[in-house]
Amino acid sequence: MAENSLYSNKRIAKNTFILYLRMFIVLGVNLFTSRLVLQGLGVSDYGIYNVVGGVVVLFSFISNTMGAASLRFFSYELGLKESGNLNEIYNIMRSLYLVFAVIVVILAETIGLWFVNNVLEIPDDRMVAANWVYQFSILGFIIGIVRIPYIAIINAFERMTVYAYTMIFDVAVQLFIAYAILYYMHDKLILYGFLRMIIAAIMCLFYMFYVNRYIIAVHFHFVWNSKKSKEIASYCGLSMFGASSTLVSNQGASFLINVYGSLAANASMGIANNVSAAVNRFVGSFQSAFNPQIVKLYASREFANLYALLNRTSRFSFFLLLVIMVPLAMNLPIVLDLWLVEVPEYTCTFCYYLFAFFLLDAAQAPFWMVILATGDIKKYEIIVSILIFLNVPISWFALFLGAPIETVLFIRVLMNFSTCIARMIIVKQQIHFPIKSHLVELLRMSIVAILILSLCFFARNLDISIQNEFVQLIIETIVFIAISISIVFSIGLKGRERTVISQLIYNKIRPK
């Protein structure tokens, strides 16, 4: 058992490193690509693409839920080992997604098409181009639905290297597309929509080829198991209910800031969401390396290893996000000044609140992972969805009484803390998780965070005058990251974890 646990630790560490590296590359290229696309299309066509494509993106939270459901069921069957039936689940998923794709096409080509042509404000001379983009967006979305089970299978088998490389290839091609539309002399908007759809198709074909060629455990043929299909459909439906509550809460907060705040507050919220979402993607990548292991351990009823992995995932998620957030938070005014021509009034304050929100989210991530792994999610989705939705009425009441606009973000953090407690209680009920062990982990996280912040503030206040703002940013970022990594490695990690990570780093840098 110990040997298997060590193997899992090494595998998770390797997958984490790969996904973490991928996110740095993807984020950097995406930021540059966005700038090129805006330059190539122009403000008007760029706005049309986002508005028209946004009609289809309304379905994206559904596809994300379906992807998470696929990963859960595939990982669960793998955890059952000989008694599992991965191929049956795979084929049921394929059939369900094809049905869903047909429904989306019908809705998109009727209600959606009417909405684009009769409701959206699009200039008459760009209506033809907008319709072409809309059709390309529909095709791209359908292709995305088709490839969900393939990506989920790759993740369930923990082939993170393949997934990471394909994502890097994807952003590299997006960069090529951005340059292509810069020099294209005809309708750039239509070309952009067409090329995005073609790349989605190529990526889908690659995933299909890889699964069919290298993951021989699954092969497609029509299967229909009514009982299993209902179980999967019910699971997806409950997950969508939870996802929709988050969507309503986020949009509701933006609406309240729009009504009770100023245009500056609204712009600040948009910038803060972009900054915090970019940072949070790093942890999302890391957590995807743990998710299959959590589901497999639950399926095989290896609860001792599962408890240890839950605590370790919580701690690692928190530390990885902390290492990124501390340098950013300490230098946030400088970063915003360098990035934006004019920084709206509330931007820094909103960012700090969202950093706290995502740190809490990172620490509690393994709890929702294991709850989803159990399949018994009705109670969880109802309770957590209600707590998340309560953000809106509580924030409205506070603003109605005259509270400052940043209260909306404070309440959001407070309610996220309540969901953290709710998740711990539900996990204790479902798998008899020892909460005391996690409280010890939370204490370790708190001590590490306080030490890092204290030392970084001390380093920041040293009397070292640097005239160039950009040079100051680089030097301080390096110092803050070094401080953070040193404390996390020496105090945040346990002895065996330090050994595994040290060995992994040594294997990467040693001469061949």
Tab-separated table of C-alpha atoms in Angstrom, residues 286-449:
chain	number	residue	atom	x	y	z
A	286	PHE	CA	-3.117	21.663	-10.466
A	287	GLN	CA	-6.356	20.286	-9.030
A	288	SER	CA	-7.134	18.437	-12.242
A	289	ALA	CA	-4.030	16.327	-11.508
A	290	PHE	CA	-5.546	15.251	-8.178
A	291	ASN	CA	-9.183	14.768	-9.168
A	292	PRO	CA	-8.860	11.327	-10.844
A	293	GLN	CA	-6.895	9.968	-7.871
A	294	ILE	CA	-9.560	11.145	-5.411
A	295	VAL	CA	-12.337	9.437	-7.378
A	296	LYS	CA	-10.338	6.216	-7.822
A	297	LEU	CA	-9.459	5.992	-4.122
A	298	TYR	CA	-13.108	6.473	-3.191
A	299	ALA	CA	-14.257	3.838	-5.696
A	300	SER	CA	-11.715	1.317	-4.356
A	301	ARG	CA	-12.674	2.229	-0.741
A	302	GLU	CA	-9.078	3.064	0.219
A	303	PHE	CA	-10.268	5.604	2.783
A	304	ALA	CA	-7.018	6.015	4.733
A	305	ASN	CA	-5.202	7.052	1.553
A	306	LEU	CA	-8.211	9.148	0.509
A	307	TYR	CA	-8.204	11.133	3.769
A	308	ALA	CA	-4.464	11.796	3.404
A	309	LEU	CA	-4.897	12.869	-0.230
A	310	LEU	CA	-7.764	15.253	0.639
A	311	ASN	CA	-5.645	17.020	3.259
A	312	ARG	CA	-2.626	17.108	0.960
A	313	THR	CA	-4.637	18.474	-1.985
A	314	SER	CA	-6.135	21.191	0.191
A	315	ARG	CA	-2.732	22.242	1.472
A	316	PHE	CA	-0.980	22.108	-1.899
A	317	SER	CA	-3.799	24.023	-3.645
A	318	PHE	CA	-3.609	26.750	-1.016
A	319	PHE	CA	0.192	27.009	-1.144
A	320	LEU	CA	0.431	27.072	-4.931
A	321	LEU	CA	-2.113	29.875	-5.130
A	322	LEU	CA	-0.444	31.716	-2.248
A	323	VAL	CA	2.952	31.634	-4.002
A	324	ILE	CA	1.363	33.299	-7.051
A	325	MET	CA	-0.924	35.712	-5.211
A	326	VAL	CA	1.517	37.154	-2.657
A	327	PRO	CA	3.885	38.745	-5.238
A	328	LEU	CA	0.895	39.932	-7.272
A	329	ALA	CA	-0.931	41.370	-4.255
A	330	MET	CA	2.198	43.102	-2.910
A	331	ASN	CA	2.874	44.715	-6.307
A	332	LEU	CA	-0.716	45.105	-7.479
A	333	PRO	CA	-0.708	48.928	-7.806
A	334	ILE	CA	2.461	48.771	-9.925
A	335	VAL	CA	1.123	45.899	-12.048
A	336	LEU	CA	-2.134	47.747	-12.717
A	337	ASP	CA	-0.299	50.984	-13.557
A	338	LEU	CA	1.887	49.162	-16.088
A	339	TRP	CA	-1.029	47.193	-17.580
A	340	LEU	CA	-3.763	49.879	-17.745
A	341	VAL	CA	-3.715	53.426	-19.013
A	342	GLU	CA	-6.115	54.469	-16.238
A	343	VAL	CA	-6.809	52.330	-13.155
A	344	PRO	CA	-10.447	52.571	-11.940
A	345	GLU	CA	-10.961	53.582	-8.319
A	346	TYR	CA	-11.935	50.256	-6.677
A	347	THR	CA	-9.739	47.882	-8.677
A	348	CYS	CA	-7.135	47.093	-6.001
A	349	THR	CA	-9.722	46.629	-3.249
A	350	PHE	CA	-11.853	44.302	-5.393
A	351	CYS	CA	-8.783	42.277	-6.370
A	352	TYR	CA	-7.759	41.777	-2.747
A	353	TYR	CA	-11.212	40.509	-1.810
A	354	LEU	CA	-11.247	38.118	-4.774
A	355	PHE	CA	-7.772	36.853	-3.857
A	356	ALA	CA	-9.119	35.957	-0.409
A	357	PHE	CA	-12.152	34.311	-2.043
A	358	PHE	CA	-10.029	32.094	-4.279
A	359	LEU	CA	-7.628	31.159	-1.479
A	360	LEU	CA	-10.624	29.827	0.466
A	361	ASP	CA	-11.815	28.097	-2.697
A	362	ALA	CA	-8.427	26.460	-3.201
A	363	ALA	CA	-8.333	25.112	0.352
A	364	GLN	CA	-11.788	23.520	0.109
A	365	ALA	CA	-11.535	22.199	-3.473
A	366	PRO	CA	-10.857	18.541	-2.511
A	367	PHE	CA	-14.088	18.440	-0.519
A	368	TRP	CA	-16.336	19.150	-3.479
A	369	MET	CA	-14.200	16.724	-5.515
A	370	VAL	CA	-14.842	13.841	-3.108
A	371	ILE	CA	-18.535	14.750	-2.739
A	372	LEU	CA	-18.901	14.541	-6.515
A	373	ALA	CA	-16.960	11.270	-6.417
A	374	THR	CA	-19.576	9.709	-4.124
A	375	GLY	CA	-22.347	10.405	-6.654
A	376	ASP	CA	-24.638	11.381	-3.752
A	377	ILE	CA	-24.742	15.089	-4.549
A	378	LYS	CA	-28.398	16.109	-4.118
A	379	LYS	CA	-28.042	17.377	-0.538
A	380	TYR	CA	-24.720	19.023	-1.325
A	381	GLU	CA	-25.918	20.866	-4.427
A	382	ILE	CA	-29.056	22.171	-2.691
A	383	ILE	CA	-27.272	23.428	0.451
A	384	VAL	CA	-24.252	24.950	-1.284
A	385	SER	CA	-26.359	26.463	-4.079
A	386	ILE	CA	-28.572	28.208	-1.522
A	387	LEU	CA	-25.530	29.575	0.331
A	388	ILE	CA	-23.989	30.820	-2.920
A	389	PHE	CA	-27.242	32.396	-4.094
A	390	LEU	CA	-27.695	34.204	-0.731
A	391	ASN	CA	-24.836	36.482	-1.802
A	392	VAL	CA	-27.278	38.472	-3.911
A	393	PRO	CA	-30.112	39.288	-1.432
A	394	ILE	CA	-27.701	39.863	1.490
A	395	SER	CA	-25.543	42.194	-0.630
A	396	TRP	CA	-28.617	44.046	-1.886
A	397	PHE	CA	-29.878	44.544	1.683
A	398	ALA	CA	-26.470	45.839	2.821
A	399	LEU	CA	-26.250	48.307	-0.073
A	400	PHE	CA	-29.859	49.370	0.509
A	401	LEU	CA	-28.885	50.293	4.078
A	402	GLY	CA	-26.034	52.433	2.744
A	403	ALA	CA	-23.036	50.075	2.999
A	404	PRO	CA	-20.019	50.882	0.763
A	405	ILE	CA	-19.867	49.165	-2.609
A	406	GLU	CA	-16.974	46.855	-1.612
A	407	THR	CA	-19.350	45.199	0.867
A	408	VAL	CA	-20.572	43.076	-2.060
A	409	LEU	CA	-17.152	41.418	-2.276
A	410	PHE	CA	-16.808	41.141	1.514
A	411	ILE	CA	-20.124	39.265	1.717
A	412	ARG	CA	-19.033	37.032	-1.151
A	413	VAL	CA	-15.912	36.021	0.816
A	414	LEU	CA	-17.968	35.519	3.982
A	415	MET	CA	-20.482	33.260	2.206
A	416	ASN	CA	-17.646	31.302	0.648
A	417	PHE	CA	-16.345	30.628	4.158
A	418	SER	CA	-19.800	29.286	5.060
A	419	THR	CA	-19.741	26.933	2.054
A	420	CYS	CA	-16.326	25.722	3.243
A	421	ILE	CA	-17.847	24.716	6.586
A	422	ALA	CA	-20.848	23.119	4.869
A	423	ARG	CA	-18.615	21.041	2.600
A	424	MET	CA	-16.538	19.773	5.523
A	425	ILE	CA	-19.676	18.707	7.401
A	426	ILE	CA	-21.118	16.925	4.359
A	427	VAL	CA	-17.824	15.121	3.684
A	428	LYS	CA	-17.678	14.000	7.312
A	429	GLN	CA	-21.210	12.580	6.991
A	430	GLN	CA	-20.566	10.847	3.668
A	431	ILE	CA	-17.128	9.280	4.146
A	432	HIS	CA	-16.512	9.769	7.905
A	433	PHE	CA	-13.711	12.213	7.160
A	434	PRO	CA	-11.740	13.157	10.333
A	435	ILE	CA	-12.272	16.928	10.483
A	436	LYS	CA	-9.694	17.338	13.278
A	437	SER	CA	-6.927	16.267	10.909
A	438	HIS	CA	-8.017	18.947	8.455
A	439	LEU	CA	-8.114	21.618	11.177
A	440	VAL	CA	-4.441	20.818	11.810
A	441	GLU	CA	-3.787	21.346	8.093
A	442	LEU	CA	-5.670	24.664	8.188
A	443	LEU	CA	-3.506	25.769	11.126
A	444	ARG	CA	-0.365	24.907	9.126
A	445	MET	CA	-1.695	26.887	6.138
A	446	SER	CA	-2.450	29.906	8.345
A	447	ILE	CA	1.007	29.900	9.945
A	448	VAL	CA	2.714	29.667	6.553
A	449	ALA	CA	0.552	32.473	5.117
